[in-house]
Amino acid sequence: MPLPGVGEELKQAKEIEDAEKYSFMAAVTKAPKKCRWSACSIYSTQNEVAAALAEAGVAVFAWKGESEDDFWWCIDRCVNMDGCQANMILDDGGDLTHWVYKKYPNVFKKIQGIVEASMTGVHRLYQLSKAGKLCVPARNVNDSVTKQKFDNLYCCRESILDGLKRTTDVMFGGKQVVVCGYGEVGKGCCDALKALGAIVYITEIDPICALQACMDGFRVVKLNEVIRQVDVVRTCTGNKNVVTREHLDRMKNSCIVCNIGHSNTEIDVTSLRTPELTWERVRSQVDHVIWTDSKRVILLAKGRLLNLSCSTVPTFVLSITAKTQALALIELYNAPEGRYKQDVYLLPKKMDEYVASLHLPSSDAHLTELTDDQAKYLGLNKNGPFKPNYYRY
């Protein structure tokens, strides 16, 4: 089904993964006259999906295993369109938006809005807004309830195990694991690892998230306190240099290091490219970094996103996120002039509820309907929204 009301030209920087993502991309492509795609991760593209889109006439600049230079070349080709002027941007990680600001600022003269799906990309947008440099309205999809709960929490709870098992063949019962960050992604990872019998530690900067971790039965520590004893180090903070060279030097032999937070910045992989260390590729997406005393650290996906590089995302979750993105695009494009200023906006609660309602039939779920008297008592519309914007799900 083509998306109603989406404009003539659209730029995308999304992972190009599987049939569900293909369906979303195909639907978006039917709406505009021109749509160009690049990947948000160098490992996440499935070549057969990209090829199918290209065969259908879509401009796709992505393939699995891009180099760093390839990655930015693809984004540049996505933006540099030889007279073709985009009016919407759909981003995941903020790299496309960053590139447009850096190389092609004039493009924003016709851009009507940006839709961003990741915590890191949203953070970048808020920084631009705070500095007064955000040129167009932007929609924060990452903090929508459906994205936070289903993509970040429930999906990561499964993809963490999928990625670890595919790459390491390790049994995690009894293993000591430290998870850096206890946001929605961290919560999902910790639930999964705890269910397998792992001993899980948490590092956190936020006292609220730290207290949540304590109440969920996890010990909150500083990374330096446990770095010598843990078997697995996993980052999911959205920050940079969470695991430094000092931490890596102090890890035990065969410690597994991986990231499910942001790009390749959370683990200081660059510091491992030194003459005294040896890199040994043992299988796809698995490198052993060997110290002079023969200690090995097992680095997965070169510090990039494990869930995109070493596993797949369930199509059900992709469907939820894709519908959220599609509604955000439609809303920004169809909004009358003046409705949105040059700022970052959350998805309206009504849209979140609508996306959730579309996926209830797959679980054979049946909603209870309020009576007129009950709706009046609660001060609600019978058709929603059912919760205020400040409600914590």
Tab-separated table of C-alpha atoms in Angstrom:
chain	number	residue	atom	x	y	z
A	1	MET	CA	0.000	0.000	0.000
A	2	PRO	CA	1.471	3.394	-0.934
A	3	LEU	CA	1.592	6.009	1.789
A	4	PRO	CA	-1.026	8.724	1.322
A	5	GLY	CA	0.055	12.323	1.288
A	6	VAL	CA	3.835	11.883	1.306
A	7	GLY	CA	5.668	14.324	-0.913
A	8	GLU	CA	7.518	14.220	-4.160
A	9	GLU	CA	11.048	13.417	-3.072
A	10	LEU	CA	12.411	11.695	-0.003
A	11	LYS	CA	15.825	10.814	1.389
A	12	GLN	CA	16.309	7.812	3.634
A	13	ALA	CA	19.109	6.429	5.789
A	14	LYS	CA	17.760	3.208	7.262
A	15	GLU	CA	18.940	-0.328	7.755
A	16	ILE	CA	17.923	-2.382	4.712
A	17	GLU	CA	17.366	-5.728	6.344
A	18	ASP	CA	14.596	-8.092	5.344
A	19	ALA	CA	11.235	-8.560	3.703
A	20	GLU	CA	9.350	-6.450	6.251
A	21	LYS	CA	11.762	-3.564	5.798
A	22	TYR	CA	11.512	-4.099	2.047
A	23	SER	CA	7.712	-3.822	2.289
A	24	PHE	CA	7.999	-0.533	4.142
A	25	MET	CA	10.543	0.840	1.679
A	26	ALA	CA	8.433	-0.283	-1.259
A	27	ALA	CA	5.367	1.422	0.227
A	28	VAL	CA	7.269	4.666	0.766
A	29	THR	CA	8.708	4.460	-2.724
A	30	LYS	CA	5.240	4.254	-4.295
A	31	ALA	CA	4.266	7.537	-2.680
A	32	PRO	CA	6.991	9.962	-3.852
A	33	LYS	CA	8.209	10.570	-7.349
A	34	LYS	CA	11.757	9.994	-6.236
A	35	CYS	CA	13.132	8.211	-3.212
A	36	ARG	CA	16.770	7.428	-2.464
A	37	TRP	CA	18.045	5.073	0.206
A	38	SER	CA	21.310	4.477	2.028
A	39	ALA	CA	22.091	2.313	5.065
A	40	CYS	CA	22.524	3.523	8.626
A	41	SER	CA	25.041	0.772	9.429
A	42	ILE	CA	27.839	-0.748	7.366
A	43	TYR	CA	26.795	-4.315	8.258
A	44	SER	CA	22.991	-4.197	8.375
A	45	THR	CA	22.137	-4.341	4.662
A	46	GLN	CA	20.926	-7.601	3.140
A	47	ASN	CA	22.179	-7.487	-0.440
A	48	GLU	CA	19.225	-9.435	-1.861
A	49	VAL	CA	16.782	-6.898	-0.409
A	50	ALA	CA	18.775	-3.955	-1.759
A	51	ALA	CA	18.967	-5.696	-5.151
A	52	ALA	CA	15.206	-6.249	-5.214
A	53	LEU	CA	14.605	-2.566	-4.541
A	54	ALA	CA	17.105	-1.564	-7.228
A	55	GLU	CA	15.431	-3.890	-9.700
A	56	ALA	CA	12.139	-2.156	-8.935
A	57	GLY	CA	13.727	1.157	-9.929
A	58	VAL	CA	14.600	2.511	-6.482
A	59	ALA	CA	17.889	4.354	-6.041
A	60	VAL	CA	19.672	2.314	-3.356
A	61	PHE	CA	23.205	3.034	-2.186
A	62	ALA	CA	23.977	0.239	0.262
A	63	TRP	CA	25.584	-3.166	0.530
A	64	LYS	CA	26.673	-5.400	3.373
A	65	GLY	CA	30.210	-4.863	4.640
A	66	GLU	CA	30.750	-1.276	3.512
A	67	SER	CA	33.984	0.392	4.536
A	68	GLU	CA	33.868	3.671	6.447
A	69	ASP	CA	34.567	5.551	3.206
A	70	ASP	CA	31.887	3.522	1.392
A	71	PHE	CA	29.384	4.418	4.104
A	72	TRP	CA	29.842	8.162	3.696
A	73	TRP	CA	30.029	7.872	-0.117
A	74	CYS	CA	26.638	6.136	-0.094
A	75	ILE	CA	25.115	8.847	2.069
A	76	ASP	CA	26.601	11.499	-0.181
A	77	ARG	CA	25.121	9.836	-3.276
A	78	CYS	CA	21.805	9.693	-1.491
A	79	VAL	CA	21.962	13.455	-0.905
A	80	ASN	CA	23.731	14.647	-4.052
A	81	MET	CA	20.867	14.086	-6.452
A	82	ASP	CA	21.806	16.095	-9.550
A	83	GLY	CA	18.945	18.560	-9.475
A	84	CYS	CA	16.538	16.316	-7.579
A	85	GLN	CA	15.400	18.200	-4.467
A	86	ALA	CA	14.178	16.207	-1.476
A	87	ASN	CA	11.439	17.557	0.768
A	88	MET	CA	11.554	14.973	3.594
A	89	ILE	CA	14.312	13.138	5.483
A	90	LEU	CA	13.859	9.794	7.238
A	91	ASP	CA	16.935	9.091	9.338
A	92	ASP	CA	18.170	6.488	11.821
A	93	GLY	CA	21.228	7.596	13.754
A	94	GLY	CA	21.429	11.162	12.463
A	95	ASP	CA	24.257	10.576	9.976
A	96	LEU	CA	22.229	11.625	6.932
A	97	THR	CA	20.957	14.764	8.655
A	98	HIS	CA	24.490	15.553	9.848
A	99	TRP	CA	25.854	15.130	6.302
A	100	VAL	CA	23.243	17.433	4.824
A	101	TYR	CA	24.020	20.120	7.414
A	102	LYS	CA	27.737	19.728	6.810
A	103	LYS	CA	27.896	19.432	3.006
A	104	TYR	CA	24.579	20.587	1.537
A	105	PRO	CA	22.924	23.127	3.888
A	106	ASN	CA	20.982	24.673	0.990
A	107	VAL	CA	18.978	21.431	0.719
A	108	PHE	CA	17.057	22.502	3.840
A	109	LYS	CA	15.408	25.327	1.895
A	110	LYS	CA	12.874	22.795	0.580
A	111	ILE	CA	12.938	20.176	3.344
A	112	GLN	CA	9.601	20.125	5.185
A	113	GLY	CA	10.661	17.870	8.015
A	114	ILE	CA	12.931	15.218	9.496
A	115	VAL	CA	11.813	11.944	11.054
A	116	GLU	CA	14.439	10.365	13.334
A	117	ALA	CA	14.209	6.840	14.770
A	118	SER	CA	17.220	6.463	17.074
A	119	MET	CA	18.264	7.818	20.455
A	120	THR	CA	21.564	9.107	19.084
A	121	GLY	CA	19.926	10.837	16.131
A	122	VAL	CA	17.309	12.411	18.382
A	123	HIS	CA	20.055	13.642	20.708
A	124	ARG	CA	21.720	15.317	17.740
A	125	LEU	CA	18.448	16.997	16.782
A	126	TYR	CA	17.928	18.333	20.300
A	127	GLN	CA	21.475	19.705	20.255
A	128	LEU	CA	20.740	21.515	16.976
A	129	SER	CA	17.481	22.848	18.387
A	130	LYS	CA	19.140	24.070	21.581
A	131	ALA	CA	21.797	25.879	19.537
A	132	GLY	CA	19.126	27.469	17.314
A	133	LYS	CA	20.482	25.636	14.247
A	134	LEU	CA	17.585	23.308	13.491
A	135	CYS	CA	16.273	24.517	10.133
A	136	VAL	CA	13.055	22.480	9.912
A	137	PRO	CA	10.527	20.699	12.155
A	138	ALA	CA	11.637	17.250	13.299
A	139	ARG	CA	9.694	14.300	14.640
A	140	ASN	CA	11.223	12.220	17.442
A	141	VAL	CA	10.072	8.666	16.732
A	142	ASN	CA	12.579	7.039	19.091
A	143	ASP	CA	10.756	8.261	22.200
A	144	SER	CA	7.332	7.198	20.999
A	145	VAL	CA	5.900	4.508	23.262
A	146	THR	CA	5.641	1.916	20.503
A	147	LYS	CA	9.297	2.402	19.475
A	148	GLN	CA	10.642	2.497	23.036
A	149	LYS	CA	8.825	-0.572	24.260
A	150	PHE	CA	8.677	-2.840	21.250
A	151	ASP	CA	11.825	-2.002	19.301
A	152	ASN	CA	14.111	-1.003	22.156
A	153	LEU	CA	12.911	-3.236	25.010
A	154	TYR	CA	11.168	-6.325	23.669
A	155	CYS	CA	13.165	-6.637	20.453
A	156	CYS	CA	16.579	-6.129	22.059
A	157	ARG	CA	15.625	-8.688	24.695
A	158	GLU	CA	15.641	-11.286	21.911
A	159	SER	CA	18.211	-9.933	19.445
A	160	ILE	CA	20.919	-9.717	22.121
A	161	LEU	CA	20.785	-13.468	22.591
A	162	ASP	CA	20.494	-14.134	18.859
A	163	GLY	CA	23.599	-12.068	18.105
A	164	LEU	CA	25.656	-13.502	20.968
A	165	LYS	CA	24.771	-17.114	20.203
A	166	ARG	CA	25.435	-16.770	16.470
A	167	THR	CA	28.869	-15.261	17.007
A	168	THR	CA	30.254	-16.950	20.133
A	169	ASP	CA	28.509	-20.319	20.740
A	170	VAL	CA	28.974	-19.566	24.446
A	171	MET	CA	26.735	-20.923	27.213
A	172	PHE	CA	25.766	-17.938	29.379
A	173	GLY	CA	24.503	-19.718	32.481
A	174	GLY	CA	26.829	-18.732	35.340
A	175	LYS	CA	28.745	-16.211	33.208
A	176	GLN	CA	29.383	-12.759	34.708
A	177	VAL	CA	28.131	-9.968	32.436
A	178	VAL	CA	28.292	-6.207	32.861
A	179	VAL	CA	25.753	-4.173	30.889
A	180	CYS	CA	26.555	-0.488	30.538
A	181	GLY	CA	23.269	1.427	30.548
A	182	TYR	CA	19.841	0.536	31.954
A	183	GLY	CA	17.525	2.341	29.588
A	184	GLU	CA	14.946	0.440	27.548
A	185	VAL	CA	17.638	-1.372	25.523
A	186	GLY	CA	19.636	-2.199	28.637
A	187	LYS	CA	16.559	-3.490	30.448
A	188	GLY	CA	15.785	-5.848	27.567
A	189	CYS	CA	19.374	-7.134	27.451
A	190	CYS	CA	19.509	-7.702	31.215
A	191	ASP	CA	16.175	-9.551	31.272
A	192	ALA	CA	17.396	-11.936	28.580
A	193	LEU	CA	20.785	-12.597	30.156
A	194	LYS	CA	19.293	-13.063	33.623
A	195	ALA	CA	16.804	-15.586	32.223
A	196	LEU	CA	19.743	-17.666	30.968
A	197	GLY	CA	21.276	-17.738	34.428
A	198	ALA	CA	23.956	-15.105	33.879
A	199	ILE	CA	25.173	-12.965	36.793
A	200	VAL	CA	24.454	-9.441	35.584
A	201	TYR	CA	25.989	-6.150	36.754
A	202	ILE	CA	24.794	-2.700	35.653
A	203	THR	CA	26.613	0.596	35.185
A	204	GLU	CA	24.484	3.746	35.123
A	205	ILE	CA	24.786	7.543	35.338
A	206	ASP	CA	21.084	8.139	36.043
A	207	PRO	CA	20.007	7.551	39.673
A	208	ILE	CA	16.449	6.664	38.622
A	209	CYS	CA	17.585	3.987	36.165
A	210	ALA	CA	20.128	2.786	38.734
A	211	LEU	CA	17.422	2.394	41.380
A	212	GLN	CA	15.237	0.544	38.875
A	213	ALA	CA	18.116	-1.857	38.284
A	214	CYS	CA	18.468	-2.420	42.029
A	215	MET	CA	14.740	-3.146	42.369
A	216	ASP	CA	14.983	-5.584	39.448
A	217	GLY	CA	17.633	-7.539	41.321
A	218	PHE	CA	20.800	-6.301	39.635
A	219	ARG	CA	23.906	-4.928	41.322
A	220	VAL	CA	24.848	-1.420	40.153
A	221	VAL	CA	28.605	-0.894	39.961
A	222	LYS	CA	31.274	1.213	38.350
A	223	LEU	CA	32.900	-0.503	35.393
A	224	ASN	CA	36.334	-0.408	37.024
A	225	GLU	CA	35.004	-2.431	39.957
A	226	VAL	CA	34.180	-5.523	37.897
A	227	ILE	CA	36.203	-5.191	34.705
A	228	ARG	CA	38.804	-7.806	35.753
A	229	GLN	CA	36.253	-10.515	36.595
A	230	VAL	CA	33.447	-10.309	34.014
A	231	ASP	CA	33.147	-12.640	31.028
A	232	VAL	CA	31.109	-10.257	28.851
A	233	VAL	CA	31.031	-6.459	28.529
A	234	ARG	CA	28.064	-5.007	26.673
A	235	THR	CA	27.384	-1.312	26.020
A	236	CYS	CA	23.997	0.264	25.341
A	237	THR	CA	24.286	3.905	26.402
A	238	GLY	CA	24.284	5.994	23.214
A	239	ASN	CA	27.459	7.663	24.495
A	240	LYS	CA	31.109	7.494	23.451
A	241	ASN	CA	34.221	5.980	25.063
A	242	VAL	CA	32.190	3.990	27.574
A	243	VAL	CA	34.767	1.184	27.330
A	244	THR	CA	38.242	2.707	27.084
A	245	ARG	CA	41.659	1.239	26.297
A	246	GLU	CA	42.353	1.157	30.035
A	247	HIS	CA	39.301	-1.070	30.533
A	248	LEU	CA	40.311	-3.291	27.623
A	249	ASP	CA	43.827	-3.702	29.018
A	250	ARG	CA	42.426	-4.894	32.358
A	251	MET	CA	39.933	-7.435	30.982
A	252	LYS	CA	40.405	-11.146	31.603
A	253	ASN	CA	41.425	-13.529	28.848
A	254	SER	CA	38.608	-14.349	26.365
A	255	CYS	CA	36.331	-11.570	27.614
A	256	ILE	CA	33.618	-10.857	25.039
A	257	VAL	CA	33.079	-7.178	24.191
A	258	CYS	CA	30.093	-5.947	22.192
A	259	ASN	CA	27.806	-2.976	21.657
A	260	ILE	CA	24.095	-2.523	21.073
A	261	GLY	CA	23.973	1.222	21.739
A	262	HIS	CA	25.351	3.590	19.119
A	263	SER	CA	27.505	3.119	16.028
A	264	ASN	CA	31.096	2.212	16.917
A	265	THR	CA	31.789	4.989	19.427
A	266	GLU	CA	30.894	3.297	22.716
A	267	ILE	CA	33.934	1.010	22.662
A	268	ASP	CA	37.275	2.673	21.944
A	269	VAL	CA	38.146	0.337	19.081
A	270	THR	CA	40.548	2.854	17.529
A	271	SER	CA	42.873	2.499	20.524
A	272	LEU	CA	43.273	-1.202	19.668
A	273	ARG	CA	44.850	-0.413	16.285
A	274	THR	CA	48.383	-0.289	17.647
A	275	PRO	CA	51.533	-2.210	16.662
A	276	GLU	CA	51.772	-4.199	19.904
A	277	LEU	CA	48.317	-5.735	19.453
A	278	THR	CA	47.468	-8.430	16.890
A	279	TRP	CA	44.066	-8.803	15.262
A	280	GLU	CA	42.853	-12.239	14.242
A	281	ARG	CA	39.592	-12.725	12.347
A	282	VAL	CA	38.175	-16.064	13.561
A	283	ARG	CA	34.794	-15.913	11.837
A	284	SER	CA	32.439	-13.370	10.309
A	285	GLN	CA	31.980	-10.414	12.715
A	286	VAL	CA	34.278	-11.964	15.342
A	287	ASP	CA	37.814	-10.660	15.929
A	288	HIS	CA	40.307	-11.753	18.574
A	289	VAL	CA	42.502	-8.869	19.705
A	290	ILE	CA	45.680	-10.411	21.108
A	291	TRP	CA	47.943	-8.732	23.677
A	292	THR	CA	51.694	-9.400	23.984
A	293	ASP	CA	51.095	-11.744	26.952
A	294	SER	CA	48.759	-13.847	24.726
A	295	LYS	CA	45.593	-12.504	26.368
A	296	ARG	CA	42.699	-12.353	23.914
A	297	VAL	CA	39.665	-10.072	23.922
A	298	ILE	CA	36.815	-11.207	21.691
A	299	LEU	CA	35.425	-8.177	19.855
A	300	LEU	CA	32.100	-8.570	18.055
A	301	ALA	CA	31.195	-6.588	14.908
A	302	LYS	CA	34.233	-4.333	15.454
A	303	GLY	CA	32.292	-2.537	18.174
A	304	ARG	CA	29.337	-1.729	15.940
A	305	LEU	CA	25.718	-2.609	16.642
A	306	LEU	CA	25.495	-6.327	17.346
A	307	ASN	CA	21.754	-6.535	16.723
A	308	LEU	CA	22.103	-5.098	13.212
A	309	SER	CA	25.418	-6.751	12.345
A	310	CYS	CA	25.114	-10.264	13.775
A	311	SER	CA	21.400	-10.985	14.000
A	312	THR	CA	18.128	-9.931	12.413
A	313	VAL	CA	15.216	-7.885	13.680
A	314	PRO	CA	11.836	-9.677	13.953
A	315	THR	CA	9.444	-8.562	11.230
A	316	PHE	CA	6.702	-7.903	13.797
A	317	VAL	CA	8.864	-5.278	15.505
A	318	LEU	CA	9.925	-3.775	12.183
A	319	SER	CA	6.270	-3.475	11.264
A	320	ILE	CA	5.531	-1.478	14.425
A	321	THR	CA	8.479	0.866	13.936
A	322	ALA	CA	7.852	1.281	10.199
A	323	LYS	CA	4.222	2.250	10.727
A	324	THR	CA	5.287	4.777	13.365
A	325	GLN	CA	7.775	6.297	10.925
A	326	ALA	CA	5.235	6.358	8.112
A	327	LEU	CA	2.662	8.180	10.237
A	328	ALA	CA	5.304	10.683	11.329
A	329	LEU	CA	6.238	11.383	7.696
A	330	ILE	CA	2.604	11.841	6.703
A	331	GLU	CA	1.893	14.157	9.622
A	332	LEU	CA	4.883	16.411	8.955
A	333	TYR	CA	4.262	16.591	5.223
A	334	ASN	CA	0.519	17.280	5.450
A	335	ALA	CA	0.722	19.710	8.379
A	336	PRO	CA	-0.514	23.201	7.475
A	337	GLU	CA	2.125	25.911	7.425
A	338	GLY	CA	2.845	27.218	10.894
A	339	ARG	CA	1.653	24.172	12.845
A	340	TYR	CA	5.221	23.077	13.587
A	341	LYS	CA	8.117	25.375	14.318
A	342	GLN	CA	11.826	24.567	13.887
A	343	ASP	CA	11.863	22.241	16.855
A	344	VAL	CA	11.717	18.537	17.815
A	345	TYR	CA	8.259	17.028	18.416
A	346	LEU	CA	7.112	13.762	19.936
A	347	LEU	CA	4.547	11.588	18.196
A	348	PRO	CA	1.005	12.379	19.373
A	349	LYS	CA	-0.371	9.818	21.818
A	350	LYS	CA	-3.253	9.089	19.452
A	351	MET	CA	-0.812	7.926	16.764
A	352	ASP	CA	1.013	5.662	19.211
A	353	GLU	CA	-2.251	4.047	20.219
A	354	TYR	CA	-3.273	3.652	16.581
A	355	VAL	CA	-0.024	1.821	15.713
A	356	ALA	CA	-0.482	-0.486	18.701
A	357	SER	CA	-4.106	-1.199	17.752
A	358	LEU	CA	-3.067	-2.272	14.243
A	359	HIS	CA	-0.918	-5.054	15.724
A	360	LEU	CA	-3.370	-6.437	18.272
A	361	PRO	CA	-5.097	-8.857	15.846
A	362	SER	CA	-1.866	-10.820	15.381
A	363	SER	CA	-2.087	-11.771	19.073
A	364	ASP	CA	-5.845	-12.327	18.920
A	365	ALA	CA	-6.250	-9.494	21.440
A	366	HIS	CA	-9.649	-7.874	22.020
A	367	LEU	CA	-9.887	-4.417	23.583
A	368	THR	CA	-12.517	-3.601	26.178
A	369	GLU	CA	-14.625	-0.600	25.171
A	370	LEU	CA	-15.606	2.076	27.655
A	371	THR	CA	-19.259	2.797	28.192
A	372	ASP	CA	-20.407	6.399	27.827
A	373	ASP	CA	-20.723	6.641	31.591
A	374	GLN	CA	-17.235	5.219	32.188
A	375	ALA	CA	-15.681	7.567	29.611
A	376	LYS	CA	-17.399	10.544	31.233
A	377	TYR	CA	-16.225	9.454	34.677
A	378	LEU	CA	-12.597	9.246	33.501
A	379	GLY	CA	-12.844	12.377	31.364
A	380	LEU	CA	-11.799	10.473	28.250
A	381	ASN	CA	-12.923	10.186	24.675
A	382	LYS	CA	-14.163	6.630	24.089
A	383	ASN	CA	-11.790	6.372	21.114
A	384	GLY	CA	-8.740	7.703	22.949
A	385	PRO	CA	-6.175	8.899	23.636
A	386	PHE	CA	-6.406	6.947	26.879
A	387	LYS	CA	-3.298	8.242	28.654
A	388	PRO	CA	-1.811	11.731	29.097
A	389	ASN	CA	1.532	12.518	27.468
A	390	TYR	CA	3.326	12.298	30.802
A	391	TYR	CA	2.114	8.750	31.515
A	392	ARG	CA	4.960	6.262	32.096
A	393	TYR	CA	4.144	2.922	30.511
